[in-house]
């Protein structure tokens, strides 16, 4: 139940239906859109939502559905139902085209059996009767005209007409040629008058030729004559055409008689086409507003995530603006949300968004919110928005509000959603506040669900002390005095009346006078709300900063784990290679010793030969001896090593560049590899002594040291700015940075918008955020990378 009846207009649901109608291909589909209503049957709502979601999936991810023709075959079937009536050639063509569409659609879903179960249910058990098509095809050609061989009589009549026309043309050409030779004709060629082919004759020569004059020119100097020789042939043609028309009617009547038994089936086909057009229009509208299907539950609750008002979204889309998304939940513990905050802060839009999306869901429409959202089913939707004063009923604005409150209190229950805008206004606040509080308490006792907006402090206090009712506020930037259009549940909001008045320019003496007229308690409450909101915002900003730091810590931990794994693997490889090399050295040493002993024996221990062999052994030992630097030298080297220096491993020939010095360890970059070694194991070398190919391989290290993930594009043309950002983006990805900072300024917001739209196309971008309002706000964009 929807109360009052104009609630659909007030929430914008009527406008939504008009936008869906624009996507319909037929008047039948538009008629179905007009009949869209808010439903309360859970199964029916779920079925309609699934149908729209499946059709949306077809439009976005599957081959196009073969929907080519949508004609009103219901009216044609009703006409064919009448005995003696017949369908025209054009009407049979419409039936033929519509049936071809129906059969093509059924074949499409049969090929995808089980993929779209809710759409398949539209034509479940619907027979495919192709005999109708065959019968029509025998009479009507693909262009919608009757075939010349539809019957033997028609073929003979058509042939007779062709022969008579050919002979008549031949005769009139002869007469025209003869009259022209005698200079009897006027300027021009053969022409048609009253449907008959005539010769243009000069009026003075009209008696020189026998025939029937059909017309004359405006000046009277030319007459249009049908020659006597042709007159009888033309009469024959006309008689044959009458016969042809009678034969066509006879054929069409016979075909209609054959079609008549299939009228119930034609009506079923009509129903399928109408439903397809209807569901298609809903799916197209869902794509237009970027809608998703929420999870539907058969309870009086909801949880909207990243919800947007569809009409506001479409308007902003035209202006290339973004709608601030809404996150709000109503359940058994938080039944009613009391929204407060400054004027023009978005309270009413927030509430209308909730109401409109709830109506859309219960009407079987997808909504512009996250697919993780949850939507419930309410049996009643009570709305009090705007001014409903009535001259006819002698009701003032406040009286109209009270009449609605009476209805709400009497008829509302746990399955009712209420939406009340500016609760309690319209009368003296001294009395309006307590009445509104009493109504709110009565509604809460009935376990009603919903939202109300207010400026009354007593309602904020009541909400904070009452179970089931929760305060919420629209966030406000009290530094720049600008609304943020974000809903925050858990605390009331200040109206910022004095701050807004001061910004507008109300004289200070007037403001001071006004402040002196309000009570000290009210001043204190409003001040506390402002301070609370400011502290809440600081905590929120701090949380964002901590989250950013935590992400950085997690990234560093992951990098350390990766580096540890890499070093462990390198260590294993080095040990394996060292063991293999030691084995080779031992084997070679054994061979050398054996050969030496053999040669000594063969030379009978000759001193010269023995000395030569001993030197050979010593040389081999020196080749495989590791040089050990003295501790003093190593200490001297330690002091000189800094990030950016080139170093060489003492016990090898490996050269690299120092990235970082950590206590007794240094991080060395060797091309794309990074390794950690003790300082005493390296010695500093000059850059010139490092081979060019190694220096080139380490260019990226220098780039990383000098790279800054910030860019300032203020004052640049859009193309130049995007080009510069793209280069920065590529380098950041290559070097493993996880965020960028782009300074683009505020202005009209065009550059900011173009930059964000451009970066959205990269799958590496996780999200984008404005800088804190105190540090540049929407003049700076942070880009977080995955």
XYZ file of C-alpha atoms in Angstrom, residues 9-704:
696
model
C 5.222 11.625 -8.050
C 6.917 13.091 -4.967
C 9.648 10.455 -4.905
C 10.229 10.602 -8.679
C 8.894 7.097 -9.489
C 6.539 8.436 -12.174
C 9.485 10.050 -13.934
C 11.382 6.742 -13.748
C 8.507 5.025 -15.580
C 8.596 7.654 -18.336
C 12.334 7.079 -18.818
C 11.762 3.311 -19.098
C 8.975 3.859 -21.664
C 11.458 5.676 -23.909
C 13.317 2.351 -24.323
C 10.239 0.381 -25.473
C 9.943 -0.704 -29.115
C 6.165 -1.075 -29.107
C 3.052 0.505 -27.665
C 2.334 -2.821 -25.957
C 5.574 -2.544 -23.990
C 4.768 1.060 -23.078
C 1.349 -0.035 -21.820
C 3.045 -2.572 -19.545
C 5.402 0.116 -18.194
C 2.368 2.280 -17.396
C 1.021 -0.609 -15.311
C 4.193 -0.971 -13.187
C 3.203 -0.941 -9.513
C 4.879 -1.441 -6.158
C 4.389 -5.125 -5.243
C 4.483 -6.881 -1.877
C 4.771 -10.498 -3.068
C 8.372 -11.598 -2.436
C 8.419 -14.364 -5.086
C 6.942 -12.097 -7.759
C 9.414 -9.295 -7.004
C 12.341 -11.747 -7.111
C 11.160 -13.147 -10.453
C 10.905 -9.688 -12.046
C 14.320 -8.656 -10.679
C 15.936 -11.832 -12.037
C 14.342 -11.325 -15.459
C 15.664 -7.754 -15.703
C 19.099 -8.855 -14.464
C 19.304 -11.725 -16.982
C 18.295 -9.469 -19.882
C 20.894 -6.927 -18.742
C 23.488 -9.708 -18.819
C 22.447 -10.585 -22.404
C 22.762 -6.952 -23.524
C 26.205 -6.581 -21.941
C 27.839 -9.987 -22.346
C 26.029 -12.170 -24.903
C 25.124 -12.124 -28.580
C 22.307 -9.756 -29.511
C 18.818 -11.157 -29.027
C 17.119 -11.421 -32.488
C 14.366 -8.901 -31.766
C 13.586 -7.250 -35.108
C 9.839 -6.644 -35.221
C 7.265 -5.781 -32.584
C 3.717 -5.490 -33.961
C 0.405 -5.494 -32.125
C -0.671 -8.968 -33.241
C -3.281 -9.059 -30.465
C -5.524 -6.636 -32.380
C -4.897 -8.619 -35.585
C -5.808 -11.877 -33.855
C -9.004 -10.321 -32.483
C -9.877 -9.128 -36.006
C -9.226 -12.593 -37.480
C -11.488 -14.101 -34.804
C -14.595 -12.534 -36.436
C -16.294 -14.770 -39.032
C -16.222 -13.219 -42.513
C -13.466 -10.725 -41.650
C -10.085 -10.922 -43.363
C -6.615 -9.497 -42.740
C -4.992 -7.267 -45.357
C -1.667 -7.999 -47.030
C 0.099 -5.566 -44.648
C -1.537 -7.164 -41.608
C -0.518 -10.670 -42.692
C 3.028 -9.349 -43.173
C 2.993 -8.027 -39.575
C 1.830 -11.425 -38.287
C 4.521 -13.136 -40.373
C 7.327 -10.814 -39.128
C 6.194 -11.089 -35.514
C 6.099 -14.890 -35.610
C 9.574 -15.001 -37.167
C 10.787 -12.887 -34.234
C 9.060 -15.175 -31.697
C 10.570 -18.339 -33.194
C 14.042 -16.756 -33.440
C 13.872 -15.716 -29.758
C 12.784 -19.202 -28.658
C 15.622 -20.751 -30.700
C 18.076 -18.286 -29.103
C 17.155 -19.390 -25.586
C 17.012 -23.079 -26.546
C 20.680 -22.806 -27.587
C 21.414 -21.425 -24.068
C 19.165 -23.772 -22.129
C 19.524 -23.244 -18.391
C 21.592 -20.050 -18.695
C 18.651 -17.635 -18.397
C 16.010 -19.661 -16.488
C 13.770 -16.716 -15.563
C 13.548 -15.476 -19.169
C 13.007 -19.012 -20.436
C 9.985 -19.210 -18.141
C 8.309 -16.519 -20.284
C 7.728 -19.013 -23.106
C 7.702 -22.246 -21.114
C 5.294 -24.800 -22.681
C 4.632 -22.392 -25.583
C 4.409 -24.511 -28.782
C 6.211 -23.498 -31.978
C 3.554 -23.699 -34.684
C 5.422 -23.085 -37.931
C 2.439 -24.184 -40.005
C 1.119 -20.624 -39.617
C 4.283 -19.220 -41.200
C 4.152 -21.728 -44.043
C 0.542 -20.877 -44.862
C 1.278 -17.145 -44.901
C 4.482 -17.644 -46.945
C 2.463 -19.340 -49.686
C 0.390 -16.179 -50.137
C 2.530 -13.217 -48.941
C 6.036 -12.531 -50.276
C 8.950 -11.220 -48.111
C 8.054 -7.624 -49.080
C 4.538 -7.966 -47.698
C 2.803 -8.169 -51.094
C 0.523 -10.955 -52.296
C 2.257 -13.461 -54.546
C 1.107 -13.428 -58.205
C 0.750 -17.232 -58.075
C -1.230 -17.335 -54.820
C -3.996 -19.003 -56.840
C -4.401 -20.184 -60.439
C -7.156 -17.610 -61.046
C -4.992 -14.775 -59.727
C -2.119 -15.872 -61.941
C -4.365 -15.893 -65.035
C -5.862 -12.489 -64.194
C -2.418 -10.985 -63.572
C -1.184 -12.425 -66.870
C -4.253 -11.008 -68.687
C -3.662 -7.549 -67.196
C -0.018 -7.629 -68.299
C -0.968 -8.586 -71.880
C -3.757 -5.959 -72.107
C -1.422 -3.258 -70.719
C 1.259 -4.234 -73.216
C -1.181 -4.093 -76.131
C -2.720 -0.806 -74.951
C 0.724 0.721 -74.645
C 1.654 -0.465 -78.100
C -1.534 1.009 -79.617
C -1.256 4.387 -77.902
C 2.418 4.635 -78.901
C 1.381 4.122 -82.562
C -1.380 6.745 -82.352
C 0.940 9.204 -80.553
C 3.655 8.701 -83.152
C 1.184 9.312 -86.007
C -0.327 12.392 -84.314
C 3.152 13.795 -83.690
C 4.062 13.287 -87.342
C 0.945 15.319 -88.303
C 1.920 18.060 -85.764
C -1.347 17.549 -83.875
C 0.291 17.051 -80.449
C 1.308 19.687 -77.955
C 4.722 19.775 -76.324
C 5.314 16.898 -73.931
C 4.867 13.156 -73.861
C 2.151 10.679 -72.911
C 0.537 11.554 -69.584
C -1.945 10.014 -67.125
C -5.355 11.574 -66.496
C -8.001 9.942 -64.268
C -5.822 6.879 -64.166
C -5.794 6.528 -67.951
C -2.889 7.036 -70.353
C -3.648 10.039 -72.633
C -2.118 11.957 -75.571
C -1.623 15.766 -75.198
C -3.266 17.337 -78.297
C -3.517 20.932 -79.400
C -7.126 22.025 -78.823
C -7.507 23.001 -82.498
C -6.756 19.389 -83.532
C -8.996 17.583 -81.052
C -11.520 16.669 -83.759
C -8.882 15.204 -86.014
C -8.513 12.220 -83.674
C -11.307 9.997 -82.277
C -11.267 9.374 -78.582
C -12.384 10.462 -75.105
C -11.161 13.790 -73.691
C -10.358 13.397 -69.968
C -8.948 16.864 -69.202
C -7.593 20.097 -70.623
C -4.837 22.514 -69.593
C -5.487 25.667 -67.585
C -5.096 27.803 -70.712
C -7.404 25.565 -72.724
C -4.821 25.214 -75.501
C -4.081 21.537 -74.719
C -6.518 18.639 -74.309
C -5.703 15.182 -73.000
C -7.346 12.508 -75.093
C -7.586 8.765 -74.709
C -7.688 7.353 -78.301
C -10.684 5.270 -79.298
C -8.465 2.299 -80.179
C -7.084 2.240 -76.610
C -10.288 3.063 -74.735
C -11.740 -0.450 -74.949
C -8.384 -2.016 -73.935
C -8.121 0.273 -70.887
C -11.670 -0.650 -69.898
C -10.658 -4.295 -70.155
C -7.636 -3.645 -67.922
C -9.827 -1.912 -65.355
C -12.295 -4.814 -65.363
C -9.408 -7.256 -64.923
C -8.055 -5.186 -61.997
C -11.473 -5.338 -60.327
C -11.424 -9.090 -60.829
C -7.900 -9.241 -59.409
C -8.982 -7.314 -56.304
C -11.931 -9.657 -55.794
C -9.630 -12.673 -56.171
C -7.158 -11.213 -53.648
C -9.973 -10.670 -51.131
C -11.086 -14.237 -51.722
C -7.511 -15.514 -51.107
C -7.033 -13.353 -47.995
C -10.401 -14.440 -46.618
C -9.470 -18.107 -47.118
C -6.086 -17.516 -45.454
C -7.771 -15.744 -42.521
C -10.134 -18.729 -42.151
C -7.067 -21.011 -41.936
C -5.501 -18.690 -39.355
C -8.596 -18.479 -37.147
C -8.000 -21.750 -35.192
C -4.577 -20.411 -34.178
C -5.936 -17.181 -32.608
C -5.341 -18.312 -28.951
C -1.754 -19.229 -29.854
C -1.268 -15.870 -31.592
C -2.416 -14.149 -28.407
C 0.171 -16.152 -26.448
C 2.865 -15.103 -28.925
C 1.709 -11.516 -28.503
C 2.083 -11.840 -24.736
C 5.654 -13.127 -25.124
C 6.647 -10.230 -27.424
C 5.079 -7.704 -25.061
C 6.912 -9.119 -22.022
C 10.214 -9.236 -23.920
C 9.847 -5.589 -24.939
C 8.984 -4.692 -21.343
C 11.916 -6.562 -19.766
C 14.286 -5.270 -22.454
C 13.300 -1.662 -21.656
C 13.926 -2.260 -17.915
C 17.339 -3.773 -18.665
C 18.352 -0.880 -20.958
C 17.342 1.628 -18.294
C 19.335 -0.347 -15.709
C 22.437 -0.094 -17.915
C 21.824 3.637 -18.369
C 21.797 4.286 -14.610
C 24.522 1.657 -13.889
C 22.095 -0.394 -11.794
C 22.635 -3.774 -10.148
C 20.407 -6.407 -8.588
C 20.552 -6.308 -4.762
C 20.087 -9.337 -2.555
C 16.338 -9.555 -1.819
C 15.092 -10.681 1.603
C 11.518 -11.197 2.732
C 11.914 -8.895 5.759
C 11.309 -5.250 6.575
C 14.920 -4.093 6.345
C 17.537 -2.890 3.873
C 21.257 -2.117 3.568
C 22.199 0.174 0.696
C 25.859 0.395 -0.329
C 27.103 3.070 -2.753
C 23.503 3.969 -3.585
C 22.767 6.885 -5.923
C 19.559 8.715 -6.791
C 18.860 7.602 -10.413
C 17.429 10.931 -11.599
C 20.234 12.915 -9.958
C 22.743 10.449 -11.449
C 21.384 11.010 -14.984
C 21.412 14.807 -14.585
C 24.972 14.783 -13.258
C 25.996 12.398 -16.028
C 24.976 14.989 -18.634
C 27.025 17.619 -16.807
C 29.917 15.158 -16.334
C 29.662 15.327 -12.539
C 29.768 12.539 -9.957
C 27.060 11.771 -7.380
C 28.273 11.227 -3.805
C 27.175 7.642 -2.966
C 24.985 6.844 0.035
C 25.523 4.051 2.598
C 22.641 3.421 4.983
C 21.022 0.470 6.738
C 17.711 -0.180 8.491
C 17.244 -3.398 10.495
C 15.730 -4.763 13.722
C 18.122 -2.814 15.964
C 18.150 0.462 13.978
C 14.565 0.874 12.838
C 14.274 4.643 12.390
C 17.046 7.046 11.412
C 16.674 10.711 12.384
C 18.728 12.759 9.908
C 19.803 16.271 10.873
C 22.278 18.782 9.515
C 22.443 22.100 7.680
C 19.977 23.273 5.053
C 20.950 22.337 1.481
C 23.157 19.622 2.994
C 21.366 16.769 1.225
C 18.971 15.474 3.934
C 15.906 15.382 1.676
C 17.817 13.907 -1.271
C 19.178 11.210 1.031
C 15.695 10.272 2.212
C 14.200 10.434 -1.303
C 16.988 8.176 -2.548
C 16.047 5.547 0.041
C 12.335 5.831 -0.765
C 12.727 5.785 -4.555
C 15.133 2.822 -4.552
C 12.777 0.875 -2.277
C 9.887 1.554 -4.669
C 12.028 0.504 -7.645
C 13.027 -2.770 -6.003
C 9.427 -3.640 -5.101
C 8.418 -2.794 -8.680
C 10.957 -5.313 -10.024
C 13.533 -2.734 -11.193
C 17.298 -2.893 -10.727
C 18.739 -0.055 -8.636
C 21.915 2.098 -8.879
C 23.667 0.587 -5.865
C 26.291 -2.053 -5.179
C 25.307 -5.667 -5.907
C 26.235 -6.396 -2.262
C 23.298 -4.250 -1.115
C 20.343 -5.892 0.636
C 16.726 -4.902 -0.075
C 13.685 -5.973 1.901
C 9.955 -6.082 1.206
C 7.593 -3.671 2.971
C 3.822 -4.095 2.961
C 3.198 -0.346 3.310
C 5.080 2.789 2.293
C 3.937 6.004 4.015
C 5.415 9.274 2.728
C 5.164 12.851 4.027
C 7.242 15.094 1.789
C 6.534 18.670 0.748
C 3.593 20.990 1.215
C 0.161 19.325 0.932
C -2.099 22.171 2.029
C -5.563 21.921 0.475
C -7.970 24.800 -0.190
C -10.779 22.360 -1.031
C -10.413 20.514 2.279
C -9.667 23.742 4.181
C -6.355 22.271 5.409
C -3.278 24.329 6.235
C 0.205 22.949 5.706
C 0.494 21.824 9.313
C -3.022 20.407 9.337
C -2.159 18.340 6.265
C 0.948 17.045 8.051
C -1.084 16.148 11.141
C -3.670 14.312 9.004
C -0.867 12.154 7.610
C 0.583 11.585 11.092
C -2.839 10.378 12.241
C -2.887 7.868 9.355
C 0.703 6.795 10.087
C 0.103 6.219 13.808
C -3.171 4.324 13.254
C -2.174 2.035 10.355
C 1.615 1.611 10.532
C 3.233 -1.659 11.705
C 6.532 -3.548 11.594
C 6.173 -4.051 7.825
C 5.741 -0.318 7.157
C 8.368 2.096 5.865
C 7.842 5.759 6.719
C 9.572 8.744 5.138
C 8.920 12.118 6.802
C 10.671 15.285 5.643
C 11.158 18.252 8.032
C 9.363 16.432 10.834
C 7.284 18.746 13.063
C 7.600 21.947 11.040
C 4.718 24.159 10.027
C 3.731 25.448 13.449
C 5.217 27.008 16.609
C 8.421 25.017 17.367
C 7.541 25.164 21.062
C 4.546 22.894 20.353
C 5.570 21.291 17.041
C 8.670 19.702 18.615
C 6.842 17.844 21.435
C 4.058 16.680 19.080
C 6.666 15.359 16.614
C 8.475 13.597 19.487
C 5.243 11.964 20.644
C 4.419 10.778 17.109
C 7.953 9.422 16.718
C 7.664 7.528 19.999
C 4.318 6.042 18.948
C 5.744 4.936 15.588
C 8.802 3.422 17.273
C 6.569 1.450 19.651
C 4.912 -0.064 16.578
C 8.365 -1.202 15.296
C 7.984 0.954 12.175
C 10.982 1.291 9.816
C 12.054 4.461 8.026
C 13.786 7.826 7.969
C 12.845 11.319 9.131
C 14.666 14.622 8.666
C 14.542 17.411 11.229
C 16.199 20.469 12.748
C 14.549 20.036 16.180
C 17.012 19.461 19.024
C 14.461 17.595 21.162
C 14.146 14.939 18.424
C 17.935 14.553 18.272
C 18.067 14.084 22.060
C 15.110 11.665 21.967
C 16.795 9.607 19.230
C 20.049 9.377 21.175
C 18.207 8.067 24.287
C 15.691 5.720 22.613
C 16.313 2.121 21.572
C 15.521 1.461 17.915
C 16.062 5.070 16.835
C 19.449 6.285 15.601
C 20.756 9.770 14.928
C 22.487 10.552 11.632
C 23.870 13.698 10.087
C 24.891 15.032 6.708
C 28.606 15.866 6.894
C 29.606 19.498 6.529
C 33.014 21.096 5.954
C 32.965 23.718 8.689
C 36.235 25.202 7.419
C 35.018 26.050 3.927
C 31.338 26.047 4.981
C 30.441 23.589 2.226
C 28.192 20.481 2.457
C 29.898 17.144 1.738
C 26.621 15.289 0.951
C 27.783 12.262 2.973
C 25.558 10.540 5.516
C 27.151 9.583 8.829
C 25.074 7.409 11.137
C 25.605 7.571 14.883
C 25.488 11.246 15.796
C 23.228 14.237 15.192
C 24.323 17.177 13.071
C 24.337 20.880 13.729
C 22.213 23.139 11.550
C 25.170 25.544 11.250
C 22.629 28.353 11.218
C 24.979 31.053 12.542
C 27.968 29.862 10.498
C 25.962 29.846 7.254
C 24.414 33.236 8.056
C 27.899 34.639 8.698
C 29.182 33.250 5.394
C 26.236 34.732 3.491
C 27.140 38.115 4.960
C 24.529 38.852 7.621
C 25.834 41.814 9.698
C 27.771 40.808 12.801
C 25.635 42.947 15.110
C 22.535 41.089 13.906
C 24.258 37.743 14.498
C 25.309 38.771 18.008
C 21.778 39.907 18.762
C 20.437 36.554 17.560
C 22.936 34.593 19.639
C 21.908 36.512 22.763
C 18.272 35.570 22.179
C 18.810 31.807 22.321
C 19.230 29.918 25.566
C 22.638 29.049 26.983
C 21.705 25.360 26.891
C 20.865 25.460 23.209
C 24.117 27.341 22.494
C 26.044 24.668 24.361
C 24.305 21.819 22.500
C 24.951 23.394 19.106
C 28.585 24.139 20.027
C 29.108 20.577 21.198
C 27.664 19.252 17.947
C 29.989 21.447 15.886
C 33.002 20.421 17.996
C 31.976 16.782 17.854
C 31.699 16.904 14.091
C 35.111 18.575 13.823
C 36.720 15.957 16.097
C 34.972 13.173 14.214
C 36.394 14.472 10.967
C 39.898 14.671 12.464
C 39.587 11.079 13.672
C 38.380 10.031 10.237
C 41.333 11.759 8.562
C 43.724 10.162 11.053
C 42.189 6.773 10.327
C 42.736 7.299 6.614
C 46.363 8.237 7.286
C 46.852 5.149 9.473
C 45.252 2.947 6.837
C 47.659 4.399 4.275
C 50.624 3.730 6.558
C 49.373 0.208 7.281
C 49.140 -0.487 3.560
C 52.718 0.767 3.199
C 53.881 -1.485 6.065
C 52.107 -4.467 4.513
C 53.790 -3.713 1.188
C 57.220 -3.505 2.837
C 56.621 -6.762 4.729
C 55.636 -8.474 1.501
C 58.745 -7.091 -0.214
C 60.931 -8.282 2.694
C 59.391 -11.743 2.501
C 60.023 -11.807 -1.218
C 63.619 -10.598 -0.720
C 64.182 -13.211 2.002
C 62.901 -15.948 -0.298
C 65.151 -14.633 -3.058
C 68.201 -14.550 -0.762
C 67.493 -18.047 0.577
C 67.242 -19.338 -2.969
C 70.481 -17.513 -3.910
C 72.217 -18.991 -0.855
C 71.173 -22.502 -1.836
C 72.361 -21.943 -5.403
C 75.690 -20.511 -4.207
C 76.262 -23.430 -1.840
C 75.382 -25.876 -4.593
C 77.770 -24.175 -7.009
C 80.509 -23.926 -4.334
C 80.219 -27.625 -3.534
C 80.374 -28.499 -7.185
C 83.413 -26.232 -7.676
C 85.128 -27.695 -4.586
C 84.503 -31.163 -5.895
C 86.050 -30.199 -9.243
C 89.066 -28.600 -7.489
C 89.627 -31.721 -5.375
C 89.389 -33.997 -8.386
C 91.862 -31.825 -10.315
C 94.150 -31.634 -7.279
C 94.150 -35.415 -6.948
C 95.051 -35.793 -10.583
C 97.802 -33.181 -10.278
C 99.310 -34.869 -7.180
C 99.172 -38.278 -8.790
C 100.801 -36.956 -11.967
C 103.481 -35.158 -9.892
C 104.323 -38.302 -7.918
C 104.469 -40.301 -11.112
C 106.835 -37.821 -12.743
C 109.104 -37.677 -9.643
C 109.363 -41.444 -9.678
C 110.072 -41.518 -13.401
C 112.862 -38.891 -13.012
C 114.418 -40.748 -10.060
C 113.881 -37.691 -7.771
C 115.941 -35.315 -9.860
C 116.268 -32.029 -7.897
C 115.486 -29.723 -10.810
C 112.466 -31.698 -11.900
C 111.230 -31.943 -8.294
C 111.602 -28.167 -7.759
C 109.727 -27.456 -10.995
C 106.916 -29.789 -10.009
C 106.710 -28.200 -6.517
C 106.359 -24.695 -8.079
C 103.621 -26.021 -10.336
C 101.731 -27.298 -7.265
C 102.158 -23.954 -5.422
C 100.792 -22.044 -8.452
C 97.682 -24.224 -8.505
C 97.197 -23.643 -4.757
C 97.457 -19.852 -5.235
C 94.830 -19.955 -7.987
C 92.265 -21.455 -5.579
C 93.193 -19.387 -2.498
C 90.564 -16.797 -1.283
C 92.076 -13.438 -0.372
C 91.214 -12.269 3.148
C 91.333 -8.546 3.803
C 92.746 -7.326 7.055
C 90.160 -6.020 9.587
C 91.713 -2.548 9.535
C 91.266 -2.242 5.789
C 87.694 -3.471 5.994
C 86.908 -0.930 8.691
C 88.342 1.864 6.577
C 86.177 0.721 3.675
C 83.068 0.633 5.870
C 83.347 4.296 6.694
C 83.509 5.327 3.064
C 80.540 3.348 1.706
C 77.367 5.434 1.102
C 74.148 4.977 -0.953
C 74.937 5.495 -4.633
C 78.573 4.219 -4.363
C 79.786 1.426 -6.633
C 81.213 -1.575 -4.768
C 82.776 -4.944 -5.543
C 82.532 -8.176 -3.581
C 85.967 -8.893 -2.022
C 85.655 -12.645 -2.538
C 84.447 -12.372 -6.136
C 84.190 -10.216 -9.253
C 80.529 -9.162 -8.798
C 79.993 -5.375 -9.022
C 76.879 -3.418 -7.967
C 75.549 -0.080 -6.708
C 74.708 0.599 -3.054
C 70.981 1.272 -2.543
C 70.909 1.496 1.247
C 73.247 1.091 4.265
C 71.643 -0.676 7.252
C 73.990 -0.969 10.255
C 76.643 -3.560 9.234
C 74.776 -4.502 6.039
C 74.482 -2.901 2.615
C 71.705 -3.399 0.043
C 73.298 -3.749 -3.403
C 71.532 -3.459 -6.770
C 72.946 -5.681 -9.505
C 70.831 -4.917 -12.558
C 67.272 -6.042 -11.678
C 68.488 -8.055 -8.658
C 68.856 -6.836 -5.047
C 71.040 -8.519 -2.409
C 72.110 -7.826 1.180
C 75.749 -8.416 2.231
C 77.996 -7.505 5.146
C 80.041 -4.293 4.744
C 83.283 -6.205 5.352
C 82.609 -8.315 2.258
C 82.644 -5.354 -0.159
C 85.105 -2.713 -1.229
C 84.399 0.636 -2.843
C 85.372 1.045 -6.533
C 85.303 4.049 -8.879
C 82.421 4.513 -11.300
C 84.850 4.593 -14.224
C 86.096 1.099 -13.364
C 82.580 -0.324 -13.663
C 81.783 -1.712 -17.177
C 79.289 0.390 -19.171
C 76.806 -2.449 -19.575
C 76.577 -2.842 -15.783
C 76.096 0.929 -15.308
C 73.317 0.920 -17.946
C 71.625 -2.002 -16.217
C 71.605 -0.023 -12.977
C 70.191 3.200 -14.458
C 66.848 2.293 -12.956
C 68.410 2.458 -9.479
C 69.363 6.074 -10.043
C 65.931 6.754 -11.472
C 64.300 5.293 -8.398
